[in-house]
Amino acid sequence: MYKALILNGPNLNLLGTRQPEVYGGTTLEMVENLCVSHGSSIGMEVSCLQSNHEGALIDAIHAAKGVQDGIVLNAGAYTHTSIALMDAIASVELPIVEVHLSNIHAREAFRNVSYISKVAVGQICGFGAQGYVLALDALSAHLKSETPA
Ligand code: DQA
């Protein structure tokens, strides 16, 4: 059974009440429950972590090495700024699927740039909370394609 970490960054603890017209009405707890139950339906053991702190997110990525098979990451605004997060991902050599609730390419220009994308397997954005489910499916397919039968 593959293991995946759902890692959420700054302000995502406020999901459900934070700009619901942009990010929807689903709370972080609902997103995490959805990920755990979807994970078990596709044979993945899912654990979840959220932090508002860049260093804590980096620590979580480092700690995932040798423990997790991959990460679904919504780095929030750090997506657009954090070379340190990008370097952490590159350092652990774990497959990362980048996810965003909103379509960051249809928003302000500063949100169109993602440092995470440079080291991610791929990016899913614009599908709200469902994007996490899609990201888990994508991570699962990627892991299976990498593992010889
Ligand atoms: C976000 C998009 C980011 O630009 C923003 O800073 C967030 C949430 C999203 O899920 O759509 O915090 O990552």
mmCIF file of C-alpha atoms and ligand atoms in Angstrom:
data_model
loop_
_atom_site.group_PDB
_atom_site.id
_atom_site.type_symbol
_atom_site.label_atom_id
_atom_site.label_comp_id
_atom_site.label_asym_id
_atom_site.label_seq_id
_atom_site.Cartn_x
_atom_site.Cartn_y
_atom_site.Cartn_z
ATOM 1 C CA MET A 1 0.000 0.000 0.000
ATOM 2 C CA TYR A 2 1.408 3.384 -0.994
ATOM 3 C CA LYS A 3 1.637 6.157 1.565
ATOM 4 C CA ALA A 4 0.833 9.772 0.709
ATOM 5 C CA LEU A 5 1.043 13.003 2.655
ATOM 6 C CA ILE A 6 -1.501 15.757 2.040
ATOM 7 C CA LEU A 7 0.400 18.913 2.873
ATOM 8 C CA ASN A 8 -1.399 22.252 3.048
ATOM 9 C CA GLY A 9 0.263 25.616 3.503
ATOM 10 C CA PRO A 10 -0.637 29.064 4.823
ATOM 11 C CA ASN A 11 -4.226 30.188 5.318
ATOM 12 C CA LEU A 12 -5.651 26.867 4.172
ATOM 13 C CA ASN A 13 -6.693 26.187 7.778
ATOM 14 C CA LEU A 14 -9.341 28.850 7.100
ATOM 15 C CA LEU A 15 -10.949 26.972 4.201
ATOM 16 C CA GLY A 16 -14.713 27.142 4.350
ATOM 17 C CA THR A 17 -14.797 30.701 5.614
ATOM 18 C CA ARG A 18 -11.894 32.230 3.649
ATOM 19 C CA GLN A 19 -13.115 33.896 0.427
ATOM 20 C CA PRO A 20 -15.635 31.102 -0.271
ATOM 21 C CA GLU A 21 -16.377 32.672 -3.685
ATOM 22 C CA VAL A 22 -12.773 31.804 -4.639
ATOM 23 C CA TYR A 23 -11.962 28.712 -2.556
ATOM 24 C CA GLY A 24 -15.412 27.184 -1.958
ATOM 25 C CA GLY A 25 -17.234 26.261 1.222
ATOM 26 C CA THR A 26 -15.414 23.021 2.028
ATOM 27 C CA THR A 27 -13.434 23.152 5.264
ATOM 28 C CA LEU A 28 -9.896 21.804 5.629
ATOM 29 C CA GLU A 29 -11.230 19.048 7.886
ATOM 30 C CA MET A 30 -13.661 18.002 5.133
ATOM 31 C CA VAL A 31 -10.850 18.067 2.540
ATOM 32 C CA GLU A 32 -8.647 15.911 4.773
ATOM 33 C CA ASN A 33 -11.469 13.435 5.500
ATOM 34 C CA LEU A 34 -12.185 13.239 1.775
ATOM 35 C CA CYS A 35 -8.511 12.492 1.089
ATOM 36 C CA VAL A 36 -8.286 9.784 3.755
ATOM 37 C CA SER A 37 -11.440 8.036 2.540
ATOM 38 C CA HIS A 38 -10.562 8.370 -1.144
ATOM 39 C CA GLY A 39 -7.048 7.168 -0.355
ATOM 40 C CA SER A 40 -8.325 4.004 1.292
ATOM 41 C CA SER A 41 -10.637 3.357 -1.690
ATOM 42 C CA ILE A 42 -7.627 3.374 -4.046
ATOM 43 C CA GLY A 43 -5.256 1.554 -1.683
ATOM 44 C CA MET A 44 -3.343 4.547 -0.347
ATOM 45 C CA GLU A 45 -2.644 5.332 3.267
ATOM 46 C CA VAL A 46 -3.121 9.089 3.579
ATOM 47 C CA SER A 47 -1.902 11.345 6.362
ATOM 48 C CA CYS A 48 -2.511 15.082 6.517
ATOM 49 C CA LEU A 49 -0.676 18.128 7.786
ATOM 50 C CA GLN A 50 -1.234 21.888 7.529
ATOM 51 C CA SER A 51 1.042 24.705 8.597
ATOM 52 C CA ASN A 52 1.138 28.455 8.167
ATOM 53 C CA HIS A 53 4.935 28.416 8.501
ATOM 54 C CA GLU A 54 7.367 27.946 5.646
ATOM 55 C CA GLY A 55 9.987 26.216 7.831
ATOM 56 C CA ALA A 56 7.433 23.749 9.198
ATOM 57 C CA LEU A 57 6.403 22.848 5.645
ATOM 58 C CA ILE A 58 10.057 22.305 4.741
ATOM 59 C CA ASP A 59 10.531 20.135 7.851
ATOM 60 C CA ALA A 60 7.462 18.083 6.852
ATOM 61 C CA ILE A 61 8.867 17.540 3.347
ATOM 62 C CA HIS A 62 12.236 16.436 4.799
ATOM 63 C CA ALA A 63 10.491 14.100 7.268
ATOM 64 C CA ALA A 64 8.484 12.520 4.445
ATOM 65 C CA LYS A 65 11.613 11.052 2.871
ATOM 66 C CA GLY A 66 11.710 7.307 3.493
ATOM 67 C CA VAL A 67 8.281 7.419 5.156
ATOM 68 C CA GLN A 68 5.910 8.570 2.408
ATOM 69 C CA ASP A 69 5.799 7.469 -1.234
ATOM 70 C CA GLY A 70 4.610 10.859 -2.424
ATOM 71 C CA ILE A 71 3.099 14.193 -1.461
ATOM 72 C CA VAL A 72 0.056 16.177 -2.568
ATOM 73 C CA LEU A 73 1.010 19.769 -1.890
ATOM 74 C CA ASN A 74 -1.019 22.947 -1.802
ATOM 75 C CA ALA A 75 1.639 25.439 -0.734
ATOM 76 C CA GLY A 76 -0.816 28.358 -0.776
ATOM 77 C CA ALA A 77 0.909 31.687 -1.407
ATOM 78 C CA TYR A 78 4.350 30.100 -0.852
ATOM 79 C CA THR A 79 3.758 28.520 -4.275
ATOM 80 C CA HIS A 80 4.557 31.868 -5.839
ATOM 81 C CA THR A 81 7.493 32.877 -3.631
ATOM 82 C CA SER A 82 9.331 29.992 -2.022
ATOM 83 C CA ILE A 83 12.588 28.866 -3.582
ATOM 84 C CA ALA A 84 13.236 27.152 -0.214
ATOM 85 C CA LEU A 85 10.174 24.916 -0.620
ATOM 86 C CA MET A 86 11.170 24.148 -4.206
ATOM 87 C CA ASP A 87 14.663 23.172 -3.029
ATOM 88 C CA ALA A 88 13.228 20.977 -0.242
ATOM 89 C CA ILE A 89 11.136 19.060 -2.765
ATOM 90 C CA ALA A 90 14.096 18.626 -5.095
ATOM 91 C CA SER A 91 16.213 17.414 -2.163
ATOM 92 C CA VAL A 92 13.939 14.580 -1.040
ATOM 93 C CA GLU A 93 13.295 13.226 -4.538
ATOM 94 C CA LEU A 94 9.700 12.253 -3.732
ATOM 95 C CA PRO A 95 6.993 12.646 -6.370
ATOM 96 C CA ILE A 96 4.897 15.729 -5.627
ATOM 97 C CA VAL A 97 1.545 16.567 -7.159
ATOM 98 C CA GLU A 98 0.818 20.274 -6.848
ATOM 99 C CA VAL A 99 -2.789 21.213 -6.193
ATOM 100 C CA HIS A 100 -4.711 24.484 -5.973
ATOM 101 C CA LEU A 101 -8.401 24.949 -5.330
ATOM 102 C CA SER A 102 -8.564 27.956 -7.634
ATOM 103 C CA ASN A 103 -7.294 28.219 -11.200
ATOM 104 C CA ILE A 104 -4.117 30.166 -10.450
ATOM 105 C CA HIS A 105 -3.571 30.782 -14.187
ATOM 106 C CA ALA A 106 -6.829 32.700 -14.481
ATOM 107 C CA ARG A 107 -6.038 35.017 -11.560
ATOM 108 C CA GLU A 108 -3.573 37.843 -10.816
ATOM 109 C CA ALA A 109 -0.262 37.676 -12.698
ATOM 110 C CA PHE A 110 1.703 37.012 -9.484
ATOM 111 C CA ARG A 111 -0.316 33.803 -9.001
ATOM 112 C CA ASN A 112 0.486 32.554 -12.511
ATOM 113 C CA VAL A 113 4.053 31.687 -11.435
ATOM 114 C CA SER A 114 4.697 28.527 -9.429
ATOM 115 C CA TYR A 115 8.090 27.536 -8.063
ATOM 116 C CA ILE A 116 6.506 24.226 -7.012
ATOM 117 C CA SER A 117 5.684 23.326 -10.628
ATOM 118 C CA LYS A 118 9.366 23.251 -11.497
ATOM 119 C CA VAL A 119 9.881 20.214 -9.255
ATOM 120 C CA ALA A 120 6.393 18.658 -9.266
ATOM 121 C CA VAL A 121 5.216 15.700 -11.342
ATOM 122 C CA GLY A 122 2.292 17.879 -12.392
ATOM 123 C CA GLN A 123 -0.238 20.452 -11.299
ATOM 124 C CA ILE A 124 -4.012 20.282 -10.781
ATOM 125 C CA CYS A 125 -5.851 23.544 -10.261
ATOM 126 C CA GLY A 126 -9.301 25.052 -10.574
ATOM 127 C CA PHE A 127 -11.381 22.080 -9.423
ATOM 128 C CA GLY A 128 -11.896 23.111 -5.802
ATOM 129 C CA ALA A 129 -11.728 20.400 -3.150
ATOM 130 C CA GLN A 130 -12.177 17.748 -5.853
ATOM 131 C CA GLY A 131 -8.668 18.661 -7.005
ATOM 132 C CA TYR A 132 -7.214 16.798 -4.014
ATOM 133 C CA VAL A 133 -9.012 13.612 -5.104
ATOM 134 C CA LEU A 134 -7.720 14.090 -8.655
ATOM 135 C CA ALA A 135 -4.235 14.695 -7.263
ATOM 136 C CA LEU A 136 -4.328 11.455 -5.257
ATOM 137 C CA ASP A 137 -5.442 9.542 -8.363
ATOM 138 C CA ALA A 138 -2.624 11.156 -10.340
ATOM 139 C CA LEU A 139 -0.061 10.344 -7.639
ATOM 140 C CA SER A 140 -1.292 6.741 -7.438
ATOM 141 C CA ALA A 141 -1.056 6.319 -11.235
ATOM 142 C CA HIS A 142 2.398 7.883 -11.241
ATOM 143 C CA LEU A 143 3.657 5.588 -8.458
ATOM 144 C CA LYS A 144 2.243 2.505 -10.202
ATOM 145 C CA SER A 145 3.866 3.507 -13.482
ATOM 146 C CA GLU A 146 7.226 3.837 -11.706
ATOM 147 C CA THR A 147 6.996 0.487 -9.906
ATOM 148 C CA PRO A 148 7.729 -2.560 -12.071
ATOM 149 C CA ALA A 149 4.940 -5.183 -11.852
HETATM 150 C C1 DQA B 1 -4.198 28.589 -3.556
HETATM 151 C C2 DQA B 1 -3.858 29.696 -4.554
HETATM 152 C C3 DQA B 1 -2.804 30.640 -3.991
HETATM 153 O O1 DQA B 1 -2.528 31.672 -4.924
HETATM 154 C C4 DQA B 1 -3.290 31.273 -2.706
HETATM 155 O O2 DQA B 1 -2.289 32.094 -2.155
HETATM 156 C C5 DQA B 1 -3.767 30.274 -1.720
HETATM 157 C C6 DQA B 1 -4.596 29.160 -2.209
HETATM 158 C C7 DQA B 1 -5.362 27.713 -4.045
HETATM 159 O O3 DQA B 1 -5.544 26.633 -3.484
HETATM 160 O O4 DQA B 1 -6.087 28.100 -4.948
HETATM 161 O O5 DQA B 1 -3.550 30.398 -0.535
HETATM 162 O O6 DQA B 1 -3.056 27.754 -3.389
#
